[in-house]
Amino acid sequence: MILSFFDQFMSPTYMGIPLIALALSLPWLMYPAPSGRWLNNRLLTLQGWFVNRFTQQLLLPINMGGHKWAALFTSLMIFLITLNMLGLLPYTFTPTTQLSLNMGLAVPLWLATVIIGMRNQPTHALGHLLPEGTPTLLIPVLIIIETISLFIRPLALGVRLTANLTAGHLLIQLIATATAVLAPLMPTVAFLTGTLLLLLTLLEVAVAMIQAYVFVLLLSLYLQENV
């Protein structure tokens, strides 16, 4: 029986229990806990260097009020990168290909930035809905358009992450299937297809890291507008 290519995106179950909770908890079990020693091993040193560099790069354009989000953004970045990278291993499940999970991350964080803007500086936050110097006749139309674009932001965050990872996994499975079928028939073509599969896998590793970074970067930009 030939299974559908989309079966790889189904949440695995064991005895009727979804295993997505286990997949989501796996990243927190892989990283060593920070140590209070003066000298750490190479892994902890590399981990601390990455966290410091990423936090500095992400929060550099944000004022001091937004630096309270440093731990949240850094943790989210590491969490998404780990989930995306683990999903590239054989016989694994990628939770970030589920739109429900991505929307569950995007909507509360986007809503938190909007609420912060409305609470701290409501005039400035509402001022984004109407650009300065707008003609009088276009004011109602622009307010409606900017309001719609504001509410589309979390949908764009979730759909972007889901679509990029889903498309990459589908393309890898299609090329892998073609390589397996062509191997006994046309070995030369199968070798070329396998080379393409290797290059595509390397590309997907980059996509997995870039999409996690873009997700957190856009959230930081939304926070910058409201802090």
GROMACS .gro file of C-alpha atoms in nm:
model
  227
    1MET     CA    1   0.000   0.000   0.000
    2ILE     CA    2   0.136   0.341  -0.101
    3LEU     CA    3   0.106   0.595   0.177
    4SER     CA    4   0.037   0.960   0.116
    5PHE     CA    5   0.333   1.198   0.121
    6PHE     CA    6   0.145   1.404   0.380
    7ASP     CA    7   0.139   1.116   0.629
    8GLN     CA    8   0.479   1.231   0.756
    9PHE     CA    9   0.312   1.544   0.897
   10MET     CA   10   0.062   1.350   1.109
   11SER     CA   11   0.124   1.362   1.483
   12PRO     CA   12   0.251   1.016   1.590
   13THR     CA   13   0.055   0.830   1.851
   14TYR     CA   14   0.133   0.540   2.080
   15MET     CA   15  -0.162   0.344   2.223
   16GLY     CA   16  -0.384   0.633   2.125
   17ILE     CA   17  -0.168   0.892   2.308
   18PRO     CA   18  -0.025   1.173   2.091
   19LEU     CA   19   0.353   1.194   2.117
   20ILE     CA   20   0.377   1.561   2.021
   21ALA     CA   21   0.428   1.650   2.389
   22LEU     CA   22   0.737   1.425   2.394
   23ALA     CA   23   0.866   1.587   2.074
   24LEU     CA   24   0.818   1.934   2.223
   25SER     CA   25   0.998   1.845   2.546
   26LEU     CA   26   1.296   1.686   2.369
   27PRO     CA   27   1.485   2.015   2.300
   28TRP     CA   28   1.496   2.103   2.670
   29LEU     CA   29   1.658   1.766   2.747
   30MET     CA   30   1.938   1.805   2.492
   31TYR     CA   31   2.110   2.118   2.621
   32PRO     CA   32   2.330   2.117   2.932
   33ALA     CA   33   2.230   2.335   3.223
   34PRO     CA   34   2.446   2.644   3.285
   35SER     CA   35   2.715   2.599   3.543
   36GLY     CA   36   2.826   2.835   3.819
   37ARG     CA   37   3.191   2.748   3.776
   38TRP     CA   38   3.448   2.996   3.654
   39LEU     CA   39   3.570   2.756   3.385
   40ASN     CA   40   3.320   2.559   3.179
   41ASN     CA   41   3.363   2.288   2.920
   42ARG     CA   42   3.367   2.365   2.548
   43LEU     CA   43   2.999   2.289   2.496
   44LEU     CA   44   2.882   2.527   2.768
   45THR     CA   45   3.124   2.794   2.647
   46LEU     CA   46   2.997   2.765   2.289
   47GLN     CA   47   2.638   2.768   2.407
   48GLY     CA   48   2.693   3.079   2.619
   49TRP     CA   49   2.873   3.255   2.333
   50PHE     CA   50   2.587   3.181   2.093
   51VAL     CA   51   2.322   3.303   2.339
   52ASN     CA   52   2.513   3.625   2.409
   53ARG     CA   53   2.577   3.702   2.042
   54PHE     CA   54   2.220   3.630   1.940
   55THR     CA   55   2.072   3.836   2.221
   56GLN     CA   56   2.301   4.129   2.143
   57GLN     CA   57   2.220   4.113   1.770
   58LEU     CA   58   1.845   4.083   1.824
   59LEU     CA   59   1.794   4.345   2.094
   60LEU     CA   60   2.044   4.604   1.970
   61PRO     CA   61   1.782   4.828   1.797
   62ILE     CA   62   1.531   4.795   2.084
   63ASN     CA   63   1.534   5.036   2.377
   64MET     CA   64   1.584   4.928   2.736
   65GLY     CA   65   1.214   4.857   2.792
   66GLY     CA   66   1.223   4.572   2.542
   67HIS     CA   67   1.531   4.405   2.691
   68LYS     CA   68   1.305   4.229   2.941
   69TRP     CA   69   1.210   3.998   2.652
   70ALA     CA   70   1.569   3.879   2.601
   71ALA     CA   71   1.530   3.546   2.782
   72LEU     CA   72   1.197   3.473   2.611
   73PHE     CA   73   1.322   3.547   2.261
   74THR     CA   74   1.647   3.356   2.307
   75SER     CA   75   1.467   3.052   2.449
   76LEU     CA   76   1.214   3.062   2.165
   77MET     CA   77   1.493   3.085   1.907
   78ILE     CA   78   1.679   2.782   2.048
   79PHE     CA   79   1.352   2.591   2.084
   80LEU     CA   80   1.247   2.647   1.722
   81ILE     CA   81   1.592   2.575   1.579
   82THR     CA   82   1.612   2.247   1.770
   83LEU     CA   83   1.265   2.135   1.662
   84ASN     CA   84   1.334   2.222   1.300
   85MET     CA   85   1.671   2.047   1.298
   86LEU     CA   86   1.543   1.733   1.472
   87GLY     CA   87   1.267   1.710   1.212
   88LEU     CA   88   1.528   1.654   0.940
   89LEU     CA   89   1.641   1.325   1.095
   90PRO     CA   90   1.494   1.002   0.951
   91TYR     CA   91   1.182   0.861   1.116
   92THR     CA   92   1.118   1.177   1.315
   93PHE     CA   93   0.826   1.414   1.347
   94THR     CA   94   0.851   1.791   1.304
   95PRO     CA   95   0.603   1.968   1.536
   96THR     CA   96   0.663   2.303   1.363
   97THR     CA   97   0.496   2.172   1.046
   98GLN     CA   98   0.168   2.191   1.239
   99LEU     CA   99  -0.007   2.524   1.186
  100SER     CA  100  -0.186   2.491   1.520
  101LEU     CA  101   0.144   2.484   1.709
  102ASN     CA  102   0.291   2.778   1.519
  103MET     CA  103  -0.023   2.984   1.566
  104GLY     CA  104  -0.019   2.891   1.935
  105LEU     CA  105   0.326   3.050   1.955
  106ALA     CA  106   0.260   3.347   1.725
  107VAL     CA  107  -0.078   3.473   1.848
  108PRO     CA  108  -0.002   3.511   2.223
  109LEU     CA  109   0.338   3.673   2.162
  110TRP     CA  110   0.200   3.912   1.898
  111LEU     CA  111  -0.094   3.995   2.125
  112ALA     CA  112   0.144   4.065   2.413
  113THR     CA  113   0.333   4.322   2.202
  114VAL     CA  114   0.006   4.491   2.104
  115ILE     CA  115  -0.119   4.502   2.463
  116ILE     CA  116   0.212   4.649   2.581
  117GLY     CA  117   0.187   4.921   2.318
  118MET     CA  118  -0.173   5.002   2.406
  119ARG     CA  119  -0.093   5.016   2.777
  120ASN     CA  120   0.232   5.214   2.770
  121GLN     CA  121   0.184   5.448   2.475
  122PRO     CA  122  -0.165   5.418   2.324
  123THR     CA  123  -0.131   5.732   2.109
  124HIS     CA  124   0.188   5.608   1.946
  125ALA     CA  125   0.049   5.258   1.900
  126LEU     CA  126  -0.269   5.382   1.735
  127GLY     CA  127  -0.065   5.626   1.526
  128HIS     CA  128   0.069   5.334   1.322
  129LEU     CA  129  -0.280   5.286   1.180
  130LEU     CA  130  -0.269   5.623   1.001
  131PRO     CA  131   0.049   5.750   0.830
  132GLU     CA  132   0.126   6.117   0.868
  133GLY     CA  133   0.014   6.341   0.583
  134THR     CA  134  -0.263   6.112   0.458
  135PRO     CA  135  -0.530   6.288   0.247
  136THR     CA  136  -0.864   6.324   0.421
  137LEU     CA  137  -1.052   6.106   0.173
  138LEU     CA  138  -0.811   5.816   0.224
  139ILE     CA  139  -0.817   5.821   0.604
  140PRO     CA  140  -1.102   5.564   0.653
  141VAL     CA  141  -0.962   5.332   0.387
  142LEU     CA  142  -0.608   5.341   0.527
  143ILE     CA  143  -0.728   5.281   0.883
  144ILE     CA  144  -0.916   4.971   0.767
  145ILE     CA  145  -0.619   4.845   0.565
  146GLU     CA  146  -0.369   4.902   0.847
  147THR     CA  147  -0.603   4.736   1.098
  148ILE     CA  148  -0.635   4.429   0.874
  149SER     CA  149  -0.258   4.416   0.826
  150LEU     CA  150  -0.214   4.435   1.204
  151PHE     CA  151  -0.437   4.134   1.262
  152ILE     CA  152  -0.279   3.939   0.975
  153ARG     CA  153   0.066   3.954   1.137
  154PRO     CA  154   0.029   3.645   1.360
  155LEU     CA  155  -0.124   3.451   1.071
  156ALA     CA  156   0.172   3.544   0.852
  157LEU     CA  157   0.414   3.433   1.125
  158GLY     CA  158   0.255   3.092   1.164
  159VAL     CA  159   0.189   3.027   0.795
  160ARG     CA  160   0.543   3.129   0.692
  161LEU     CA  161   0.706   2.884   0.930
  162THR     CA  162   0.463   2.604   0.845
  163ALA     CA  163   0.479   2.650   0.468
  164ASN     CA  164   0.857   2.666   0.444
  165LEU     CA  165   0.916   2.354   0.652
  166THR     CA  166   0.632   2.159   0.490
  167ALA     CA  167   0.750   2.240   0.137
  168GLY     CA  168   1.107   2.141   0.219
  169HIS     CA  169   1.007   1.808   0.375
  170LEU     CA  170   0.779   1.725   0.082
  171LEU     CA  171   1.050   1.804  -0.170
  172ILE     CA  172   1.303   1.589   0.017
  173GLN     CA  173   1.062   1.296   0.027
  174LEU     CA  174   0.976   1.331  -0.343
  175ILE     CA  175   1.342   1.335  -0.449
  176ALA     CA  176   1.428   1.048  -0.211
  177THR     CA  177   1.145   0.840  -0.360
  178ALA     CA  178   1.265   0.919  -0.711
  179THR     CA  179   1.621   0.817  -0.618
  180ALA     CA  180   1.504   0.484  -0.476
  181VAL     CA  181   1.293   0.410  -0.785
  182LEU     CA  182   1.565   0.509  -1.035
  183ALA     CA  183   1.851   0.326  -0.859
  184PRO     CA  184   1.792  -0.020  -1.019
  185LEU     CA  185   1.680   0.125  -1.353
  186MET     CA  186   1.915   0.417  -1.424
  187PRO     CA  187   2.206   0.426  -1.176
  188THR     CA  188   2.363   0.737  -1.329
  189VAL     CA  189   2.043   0.938  -1.304
  190ALA     CA  190   1.987   0.802  -0.953
  191PHE     CA  191   2.337   0.918  -0.854
  192LEU     CA  192   2.264   1.267  -0.985
  193THR     CA  193   1.931   1.269  -0.806
  194GLY     CA  194   2.099   1.155  -0.485
  195THR     CA  195   2.351   1.438  -0.517
  196LEU     CA  196   2.062   1.680  -0.558
  197LEU     CA  197   1.902   1.527  -0.249
  198LEU     CA  198   2.219   1.585  -0.048
  199LEU     CA  199   2.236   1.949  -0.158
  200LEU     CA  200   1.868   1.996  -0.081
  201THR     CA  201   1.918   1.851   0.267
  202LEU     CA  202   2.196   2.102   0.333
  203LEU     CA  203   1.963   2.376   0.210
  204GLU     CA  204   1.691   2.257   0.445
  205VAL     CA  205   1.933   2.275   0.737
  206ALA     CA  206   1.988   2.641   0.651
  207VAL     CA  207   1.613   2.696   0.606
  208ALA     CA  208   1.543   2.540   0.946
  209MET     CA  209   1.778   2.787   1.116
  210ILE     CA  210   1.676   3.089   0.908
  211GLN     CA  211   1.303   3.039   0.959
  212ALA     CA  212   1.346   3.018   1.336
  213TYR     CA  213   1.551   3.337   1.328
  214VAL     CA  214   1.297   3.517   1.106
  215PHE     CA  215   1.012   3.415   1.339
  216VAL     CA  216   1.185   3.567   1.641
  217LEU     CA  217   1.316   3.866   1.445
  218LEU     CA  218   0.968   3.966   1.330
  219LEU     CA  219   0.840   3.938   1.686
  220SER     CA  220   1.121   4.168   1.799
  221LEU     CA  221   1.024   4.419   1.529
  222TYR     CA  222   0.663   4.413   1.647
  223LEU     CA  223   0.789   4.469   2.002
  224GLN     CA  224   1.006   4.758   1.886
  225GLU     CA  225   0.701   4.936   1.745
  226ASN     CA  226   0.518   4.915   2.078
  227VAL     CA  227   0.793   4.976   2.335
   0.00000   0.00000   0.00000
